[in-house]
mmCIF file of C-alpha atoms in Angstrom:
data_model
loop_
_atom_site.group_PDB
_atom_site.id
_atom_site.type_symbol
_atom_site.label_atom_id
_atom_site.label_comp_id
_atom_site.label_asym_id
_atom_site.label_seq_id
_atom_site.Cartn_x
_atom_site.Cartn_y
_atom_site.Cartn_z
ATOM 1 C CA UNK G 1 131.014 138.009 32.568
ATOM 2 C CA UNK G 2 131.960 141.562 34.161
ATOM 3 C CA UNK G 3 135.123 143.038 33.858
ATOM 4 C CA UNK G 4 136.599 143.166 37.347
ATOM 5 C CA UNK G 5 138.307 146.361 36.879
ATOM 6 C CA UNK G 6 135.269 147.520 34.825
ATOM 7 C CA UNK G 7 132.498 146.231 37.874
ATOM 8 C CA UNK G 8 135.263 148.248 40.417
ATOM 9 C CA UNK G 9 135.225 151.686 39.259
ATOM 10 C CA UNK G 10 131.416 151.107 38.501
ATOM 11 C CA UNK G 11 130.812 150.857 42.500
ATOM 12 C CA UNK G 12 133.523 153.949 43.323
ATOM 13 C CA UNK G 13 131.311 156.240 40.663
ATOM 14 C CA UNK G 14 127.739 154.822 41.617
ATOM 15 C CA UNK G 15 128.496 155.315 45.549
ATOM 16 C CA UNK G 16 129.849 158.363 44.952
ATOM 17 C CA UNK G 17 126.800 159.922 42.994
ATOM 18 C CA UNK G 18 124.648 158.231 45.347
ATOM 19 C CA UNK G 19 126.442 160.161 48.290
ATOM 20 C CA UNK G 20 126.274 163.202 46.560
ATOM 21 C CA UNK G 21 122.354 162.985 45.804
ATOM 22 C CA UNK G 22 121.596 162.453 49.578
ATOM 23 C CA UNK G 23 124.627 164.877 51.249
ATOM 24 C CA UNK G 24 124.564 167.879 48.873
ATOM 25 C CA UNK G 25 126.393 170.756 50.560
ATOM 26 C CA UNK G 26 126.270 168.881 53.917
ATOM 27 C CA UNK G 27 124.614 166.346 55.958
ATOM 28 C CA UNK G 28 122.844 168.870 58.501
ATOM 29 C CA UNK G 29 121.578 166.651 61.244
ATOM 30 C CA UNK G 30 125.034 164.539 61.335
ATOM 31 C CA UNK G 31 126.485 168.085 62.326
ATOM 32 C CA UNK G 32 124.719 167.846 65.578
ATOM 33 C CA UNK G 33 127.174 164.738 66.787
ATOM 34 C CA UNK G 34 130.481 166.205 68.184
ATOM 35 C CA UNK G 35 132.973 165.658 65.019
ATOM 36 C CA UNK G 36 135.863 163.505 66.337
ATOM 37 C CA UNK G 37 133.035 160.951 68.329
ATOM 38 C CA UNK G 38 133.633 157.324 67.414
ATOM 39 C CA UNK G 39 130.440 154.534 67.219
ATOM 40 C CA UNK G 40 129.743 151.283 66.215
ATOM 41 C CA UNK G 41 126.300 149.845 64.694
ATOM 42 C CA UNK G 42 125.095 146.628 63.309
ATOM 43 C CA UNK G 43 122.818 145.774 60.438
ATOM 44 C CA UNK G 44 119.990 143.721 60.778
ATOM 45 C CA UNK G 45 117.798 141.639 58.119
ATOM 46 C CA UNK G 46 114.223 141.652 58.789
ATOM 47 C CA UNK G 47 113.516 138.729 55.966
ATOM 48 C CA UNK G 48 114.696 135.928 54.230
ATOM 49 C CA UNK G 49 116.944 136.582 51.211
ATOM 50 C CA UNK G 50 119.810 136.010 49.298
ATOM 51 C CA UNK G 51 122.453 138.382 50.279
ATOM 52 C CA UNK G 52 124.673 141.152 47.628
ATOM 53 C CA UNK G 53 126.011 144.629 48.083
ATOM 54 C CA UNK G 54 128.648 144.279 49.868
ATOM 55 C CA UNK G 55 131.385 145.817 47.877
ATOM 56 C CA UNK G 56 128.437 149.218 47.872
ATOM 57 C CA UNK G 57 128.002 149.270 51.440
ATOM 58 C CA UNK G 58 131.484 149.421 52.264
ATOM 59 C CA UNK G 59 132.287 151.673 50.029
ATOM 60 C CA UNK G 60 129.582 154.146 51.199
ATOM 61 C CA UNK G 61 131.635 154.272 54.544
ATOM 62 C CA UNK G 62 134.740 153.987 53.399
ATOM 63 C CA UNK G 63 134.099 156.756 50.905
ATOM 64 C CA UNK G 64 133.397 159.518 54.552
ATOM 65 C CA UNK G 65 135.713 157.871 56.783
ATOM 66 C CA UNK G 66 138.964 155.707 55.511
ATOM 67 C CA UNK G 67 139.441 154.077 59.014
ATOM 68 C CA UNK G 68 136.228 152.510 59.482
ATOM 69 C CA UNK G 69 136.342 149.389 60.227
ATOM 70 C CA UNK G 70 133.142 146.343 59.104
ATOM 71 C CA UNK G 71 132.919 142.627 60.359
ATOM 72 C CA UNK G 72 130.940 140.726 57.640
ATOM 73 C CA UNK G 73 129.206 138.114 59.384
ATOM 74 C CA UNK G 74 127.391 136.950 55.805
ATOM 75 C CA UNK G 75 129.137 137.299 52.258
ATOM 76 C CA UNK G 76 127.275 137.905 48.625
ATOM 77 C CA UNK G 77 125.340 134.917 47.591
ATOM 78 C CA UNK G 78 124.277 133.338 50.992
ATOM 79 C CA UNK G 79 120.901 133.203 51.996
ATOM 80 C CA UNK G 80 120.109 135.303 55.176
ATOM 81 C CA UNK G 81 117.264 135.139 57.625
ATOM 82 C CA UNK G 82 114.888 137.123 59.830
ATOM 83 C CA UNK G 83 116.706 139.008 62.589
ATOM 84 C CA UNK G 84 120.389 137.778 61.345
ATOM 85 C CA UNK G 85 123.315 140.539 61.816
ATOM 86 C CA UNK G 86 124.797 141.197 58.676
ATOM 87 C CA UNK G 87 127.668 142.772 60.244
ATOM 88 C CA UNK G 88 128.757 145.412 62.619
ATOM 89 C CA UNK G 89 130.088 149.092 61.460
ATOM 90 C CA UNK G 90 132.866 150.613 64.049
ATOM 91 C CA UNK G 91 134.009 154.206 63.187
ATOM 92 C CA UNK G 92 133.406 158.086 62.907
ATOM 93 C CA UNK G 93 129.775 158.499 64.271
ATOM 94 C CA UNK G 94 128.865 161.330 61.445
ATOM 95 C CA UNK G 95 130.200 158.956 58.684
ATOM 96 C CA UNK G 96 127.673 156.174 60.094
ATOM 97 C CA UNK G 97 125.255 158.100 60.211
ATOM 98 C CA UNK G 98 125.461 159.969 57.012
ATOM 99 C CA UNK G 99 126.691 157.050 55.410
ATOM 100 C CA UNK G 100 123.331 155.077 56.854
ATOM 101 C CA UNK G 101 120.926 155.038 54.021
ATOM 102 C CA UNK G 102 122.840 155.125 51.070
ATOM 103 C CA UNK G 103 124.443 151.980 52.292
ATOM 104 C CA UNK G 104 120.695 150.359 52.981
ATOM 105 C CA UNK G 105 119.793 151.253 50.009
ATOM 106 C CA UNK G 106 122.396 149.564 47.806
ATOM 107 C CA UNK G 107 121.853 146.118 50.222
ATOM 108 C CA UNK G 108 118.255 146.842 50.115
ATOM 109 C CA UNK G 109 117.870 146.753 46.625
ATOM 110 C CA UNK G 110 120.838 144.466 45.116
ATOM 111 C CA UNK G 111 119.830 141.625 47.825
ATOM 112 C CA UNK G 112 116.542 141.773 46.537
ATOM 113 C CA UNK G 113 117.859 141.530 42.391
ATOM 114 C CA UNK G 114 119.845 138.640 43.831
ATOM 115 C CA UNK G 115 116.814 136.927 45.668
ATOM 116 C CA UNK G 116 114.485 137.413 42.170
ATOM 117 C CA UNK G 117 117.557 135.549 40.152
ATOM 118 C CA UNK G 118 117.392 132.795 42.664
ATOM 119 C CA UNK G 119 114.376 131.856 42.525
ATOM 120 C CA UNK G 120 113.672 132.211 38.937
ATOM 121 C CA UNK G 121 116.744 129.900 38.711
ATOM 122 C CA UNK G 122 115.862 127.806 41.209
ATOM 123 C CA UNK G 123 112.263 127.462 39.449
ATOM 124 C CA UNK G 124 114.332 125.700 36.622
ATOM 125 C CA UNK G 125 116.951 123.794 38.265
ATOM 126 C CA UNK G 126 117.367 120.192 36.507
ATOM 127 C CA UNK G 127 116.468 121.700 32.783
ATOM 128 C CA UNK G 128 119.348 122.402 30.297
ATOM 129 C CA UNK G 129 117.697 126.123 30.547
ATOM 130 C CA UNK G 130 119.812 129.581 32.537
ATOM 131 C CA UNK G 131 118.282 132.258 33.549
ATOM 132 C CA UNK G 132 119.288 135.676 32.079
ATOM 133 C CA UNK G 133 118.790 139.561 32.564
ATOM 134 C CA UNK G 134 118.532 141.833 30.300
ATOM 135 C CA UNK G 135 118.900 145.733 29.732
ATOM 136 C CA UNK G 136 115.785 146.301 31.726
ATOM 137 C CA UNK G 137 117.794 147.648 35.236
ATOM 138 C CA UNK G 138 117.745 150.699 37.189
ATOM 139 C CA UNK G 139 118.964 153.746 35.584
ATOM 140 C CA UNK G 140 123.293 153.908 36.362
ATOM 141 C CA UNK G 141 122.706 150.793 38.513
ATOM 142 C CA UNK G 142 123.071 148.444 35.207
ATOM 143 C CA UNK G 143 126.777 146.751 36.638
ATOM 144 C CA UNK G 144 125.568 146.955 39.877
ATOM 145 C CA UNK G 145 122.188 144.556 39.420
ATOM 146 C CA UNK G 146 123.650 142.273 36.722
ATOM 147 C CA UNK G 147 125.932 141.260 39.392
ATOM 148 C CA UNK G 148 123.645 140.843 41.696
ATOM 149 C CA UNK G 149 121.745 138.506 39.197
ATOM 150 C CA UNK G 150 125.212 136.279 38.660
ATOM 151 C CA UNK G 151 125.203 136.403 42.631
ATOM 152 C CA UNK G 152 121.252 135.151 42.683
ATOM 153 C CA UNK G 153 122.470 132.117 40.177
ATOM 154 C CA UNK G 154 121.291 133.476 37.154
ATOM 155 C CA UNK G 155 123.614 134.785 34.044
ATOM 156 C CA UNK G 156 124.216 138.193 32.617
ATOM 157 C CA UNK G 157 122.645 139.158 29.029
ATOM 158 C CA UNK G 158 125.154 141.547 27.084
ATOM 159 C CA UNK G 159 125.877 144.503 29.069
ATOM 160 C CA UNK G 160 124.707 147.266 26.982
ATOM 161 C CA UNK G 161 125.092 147.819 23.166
ATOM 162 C CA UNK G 162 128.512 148.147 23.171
ATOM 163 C CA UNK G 163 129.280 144.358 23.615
ATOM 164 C CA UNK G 164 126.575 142.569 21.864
ATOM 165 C CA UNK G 165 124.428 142.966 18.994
ATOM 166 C CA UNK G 166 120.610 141.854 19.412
ATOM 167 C CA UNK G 167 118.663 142.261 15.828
ATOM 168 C CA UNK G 168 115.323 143.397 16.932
ATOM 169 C CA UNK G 169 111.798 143.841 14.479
ATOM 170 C CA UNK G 170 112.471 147.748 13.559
ATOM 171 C CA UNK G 171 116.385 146.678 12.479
ATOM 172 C CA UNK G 172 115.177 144.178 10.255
ATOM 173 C CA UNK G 173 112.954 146.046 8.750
ATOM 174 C CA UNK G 174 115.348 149.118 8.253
ATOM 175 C CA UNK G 175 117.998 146.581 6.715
ATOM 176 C CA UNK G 176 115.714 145.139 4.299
ATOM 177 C CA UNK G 177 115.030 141.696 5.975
ATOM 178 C CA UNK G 178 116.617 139.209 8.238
ATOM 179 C CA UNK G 179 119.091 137.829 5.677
ATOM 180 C CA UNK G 180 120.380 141.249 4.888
ATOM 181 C CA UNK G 181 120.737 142.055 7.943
ATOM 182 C CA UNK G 182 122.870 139.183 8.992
ATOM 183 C CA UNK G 183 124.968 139.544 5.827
ATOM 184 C CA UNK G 184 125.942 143.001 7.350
ATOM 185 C CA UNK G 185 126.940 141.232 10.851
ATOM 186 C CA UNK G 186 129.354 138.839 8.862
ATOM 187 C CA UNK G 187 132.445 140.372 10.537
ATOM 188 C CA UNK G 188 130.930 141.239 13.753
ATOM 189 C CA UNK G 189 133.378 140.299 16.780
ATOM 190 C CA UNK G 190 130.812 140.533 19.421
ATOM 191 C CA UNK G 191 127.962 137.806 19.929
ATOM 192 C CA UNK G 192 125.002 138.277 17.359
ATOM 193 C CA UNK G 193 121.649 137.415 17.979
ATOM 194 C CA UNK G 194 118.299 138.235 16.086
ATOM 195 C CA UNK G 195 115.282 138.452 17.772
ATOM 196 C CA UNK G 196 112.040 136.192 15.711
ATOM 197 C CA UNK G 197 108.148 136.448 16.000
ATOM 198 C CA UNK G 198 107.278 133.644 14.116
ATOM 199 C CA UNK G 199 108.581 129.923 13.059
ATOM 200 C CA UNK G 200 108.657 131.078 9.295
ATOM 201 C CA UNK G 201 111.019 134.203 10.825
ATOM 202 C CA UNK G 202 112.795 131.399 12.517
ATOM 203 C CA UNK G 203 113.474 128.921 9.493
ATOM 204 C CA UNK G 204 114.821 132.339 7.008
ATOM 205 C CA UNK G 205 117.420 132.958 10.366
ATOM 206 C CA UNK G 206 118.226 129.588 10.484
ATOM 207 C CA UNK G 207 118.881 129.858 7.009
ATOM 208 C CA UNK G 208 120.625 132.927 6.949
ATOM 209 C CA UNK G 209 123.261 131.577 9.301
ATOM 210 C CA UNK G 210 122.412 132.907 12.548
ATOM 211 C CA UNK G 211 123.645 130.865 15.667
ATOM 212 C CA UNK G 212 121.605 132.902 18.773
ATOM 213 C CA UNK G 213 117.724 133.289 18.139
ATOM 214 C CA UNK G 214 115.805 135.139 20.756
ATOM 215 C CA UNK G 215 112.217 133.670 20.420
ATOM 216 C CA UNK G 216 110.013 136.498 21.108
ATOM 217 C CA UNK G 217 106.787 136.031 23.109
ATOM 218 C CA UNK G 218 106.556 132.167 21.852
ATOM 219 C CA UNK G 219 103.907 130.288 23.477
ATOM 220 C CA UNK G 220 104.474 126.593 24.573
ATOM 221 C CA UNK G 221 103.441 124.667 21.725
ATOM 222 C CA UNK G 222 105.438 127.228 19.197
ATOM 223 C CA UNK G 223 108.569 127.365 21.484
ATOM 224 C CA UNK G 224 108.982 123.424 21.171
ATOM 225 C CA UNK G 225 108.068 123.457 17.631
ATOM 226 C CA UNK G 226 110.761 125.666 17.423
ATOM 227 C CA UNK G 227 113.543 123.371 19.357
ATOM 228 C CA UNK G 228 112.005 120.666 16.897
ATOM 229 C CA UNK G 229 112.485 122.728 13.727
ATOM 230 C CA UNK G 230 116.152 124.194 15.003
ATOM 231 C CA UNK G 231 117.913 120.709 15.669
ATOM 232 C CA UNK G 232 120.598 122.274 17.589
ATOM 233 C CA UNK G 233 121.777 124.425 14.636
ATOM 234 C CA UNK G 234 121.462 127.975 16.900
ATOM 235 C CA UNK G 235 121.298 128.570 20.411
ATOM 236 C CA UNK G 236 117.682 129.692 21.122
ATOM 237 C CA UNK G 237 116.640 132.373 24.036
ATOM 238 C CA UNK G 238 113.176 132.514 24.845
ATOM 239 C CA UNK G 239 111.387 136.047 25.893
ATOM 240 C CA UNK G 240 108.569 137.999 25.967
ATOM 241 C CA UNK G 241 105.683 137.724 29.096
ATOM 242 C CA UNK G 242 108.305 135.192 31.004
ATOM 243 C CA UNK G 243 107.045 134.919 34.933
ATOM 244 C CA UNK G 244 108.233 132.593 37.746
ATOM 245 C CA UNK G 245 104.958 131.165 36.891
ATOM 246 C CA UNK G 246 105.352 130.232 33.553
ATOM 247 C CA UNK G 247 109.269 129.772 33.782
ATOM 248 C CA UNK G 248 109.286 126.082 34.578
ATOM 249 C CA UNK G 249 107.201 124.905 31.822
ATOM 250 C CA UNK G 250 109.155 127.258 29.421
ATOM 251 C CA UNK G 251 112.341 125.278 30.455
ATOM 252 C CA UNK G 252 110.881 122.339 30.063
ATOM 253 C CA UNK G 253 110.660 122.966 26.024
ATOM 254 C CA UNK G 254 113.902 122.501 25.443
ATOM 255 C CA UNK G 255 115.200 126.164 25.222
ATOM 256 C CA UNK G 256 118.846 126.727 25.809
ATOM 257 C CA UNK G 257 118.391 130.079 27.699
ATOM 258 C CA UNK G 258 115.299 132.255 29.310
ATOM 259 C CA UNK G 259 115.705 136.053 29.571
ATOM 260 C CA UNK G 260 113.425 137.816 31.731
ATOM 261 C CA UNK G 261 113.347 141.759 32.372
ATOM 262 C CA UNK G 262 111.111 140.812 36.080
ATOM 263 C CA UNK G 263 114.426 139.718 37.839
ATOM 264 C CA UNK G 264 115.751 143.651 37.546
ATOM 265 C CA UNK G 265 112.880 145.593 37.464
ATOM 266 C CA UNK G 266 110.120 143.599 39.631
ATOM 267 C CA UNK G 267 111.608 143.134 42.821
ATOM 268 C CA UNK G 268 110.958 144.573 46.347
ATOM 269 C CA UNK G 269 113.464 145.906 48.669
ATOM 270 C CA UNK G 270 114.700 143.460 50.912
ATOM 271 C CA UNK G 271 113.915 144.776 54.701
ATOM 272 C CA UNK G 272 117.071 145.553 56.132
ATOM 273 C CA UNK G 273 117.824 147.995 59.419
ATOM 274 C CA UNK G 274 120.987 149.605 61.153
ATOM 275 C CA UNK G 275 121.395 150.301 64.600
ATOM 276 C CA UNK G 276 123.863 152.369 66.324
ATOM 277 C CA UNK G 277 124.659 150.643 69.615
#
């Protein structure tokens, strides 16, 4: 789960660098509107999608003009559809339009993380399996997209490698093996999970103590051997070459969680528009 406070300042600092990449020392064509002349525009959706981004888009206006004022017609998490109105934008007309893309851009592309977490967790809807991220996201938009995913209906890996350990192959090998290097997480206070190749890998875990095993690039028949050979003693995350098309019959091993980097990383801007009226 996101800190609240943590997820707030995250959209202040990632609207303001965002404004500052696209103004720099001035929006020049903005400066061709008379300064003090007030508009209003509306934003459009051009497809079908699961809507997030709000708290970004606002922010982008409120950040040029305090007094603006937006009607939400839609809210994060509902599913929008071909020429909808997302909501209308009333206030300074240089803010608008300087504010225009950078807003876009933050719907654009968090509606679109949110509409890949739906349907990958829509694809397994009746299985014991969730659908998680992980640190595959846009560079400085990591907050930003893993709440989009929680908005989509799918769950949020750690955050970064601050609040989670994840034992990968080259830390295991630099410890000395996977039951040394669980002996040195013995007092860890943040969730610890080690990452296996290989059902021999997995028994020495299981053995070792470890209670989150990330099965790495299991196929089928190894992934339920692996829910047969675990008994319930760990928590087991499958990963490695996950799809939408593969993601049903992955839940349907018996895994507790599938993590899949496609939900951040493979998606497609969700058409959106904005119209000054």
């Amino acid at each position: 789960m996101i800190d609240s406070a943590l997820l707030a300042l995250a959209i202040e600092t990632n609207v303001a660098a965002a404004l500052r990449e696209d103004i720099g020392s001035g929006d020049l064509t903005a400066q061709l509107i008379p300064a003090d002349h007030q508009a209003s525009a509306y934003v459009i959706c051009r497809e079908k999608a699961i809507f997030c981004g709000q708290a970004w888009f606002e922010a982008c206006f409120r950040q040029l003009d305090p007094e603006v004022k937006i009607d939400w017609y839609t809210q994060d998490g509902q599913c929008i559809g071909v020429d909808q109105m997302l909501c209308e934008v009333k206030g300074n007309a240089r803010a608008l339009l300087t504010a225009e893309r950078t807003g876009l851009n933050f719907l654009q592309t968090l509606s679109a993380t949110a509409t890949a977490a739906h349907r990958y967790a829509e694809a397994i809807k009746g299985t014991q399996a969730v659908v998680m991220d992980t640190r595959k996201t846009l560079p400085g938009l990591r907050l930003a997209q893993k709440y989009a995913v929680t908005v989509g209906g799918g769950a949020n890996q750690r955050i970064g490698l601050y609040d989670g350990i994840l034992i990968k192959e080259n830390h295991i090998a630099a410890a000395g093996g996977i039951a040394a290097v669980l002996q040195a997480t013995r007092n860890a206070v943040v969730p610890v999970q080690i990452e296996v190749e290989n059902l021999s890998e997995l028994e020495q875990a299981l053995q070792a103590g470890a209670k989150l095993i990330l099965l790495d690039n299991f196929d089928l028949k190894q992934l339920r051997a692996a829910v047969a050979l675990t008994q319930g003693r760990a928590v087991l995350e499958a990963s490695g070459g996950v799809g939408l098309d593969s993601l049903r019959a992955i839940a349907e091993t018996g895994v507790d969680r599938i993590s899949s980097g496609a939900i951040t990383k493979h998606i497609s801007a969700v058409d959106l528009s904005m119209r000054i009226q």
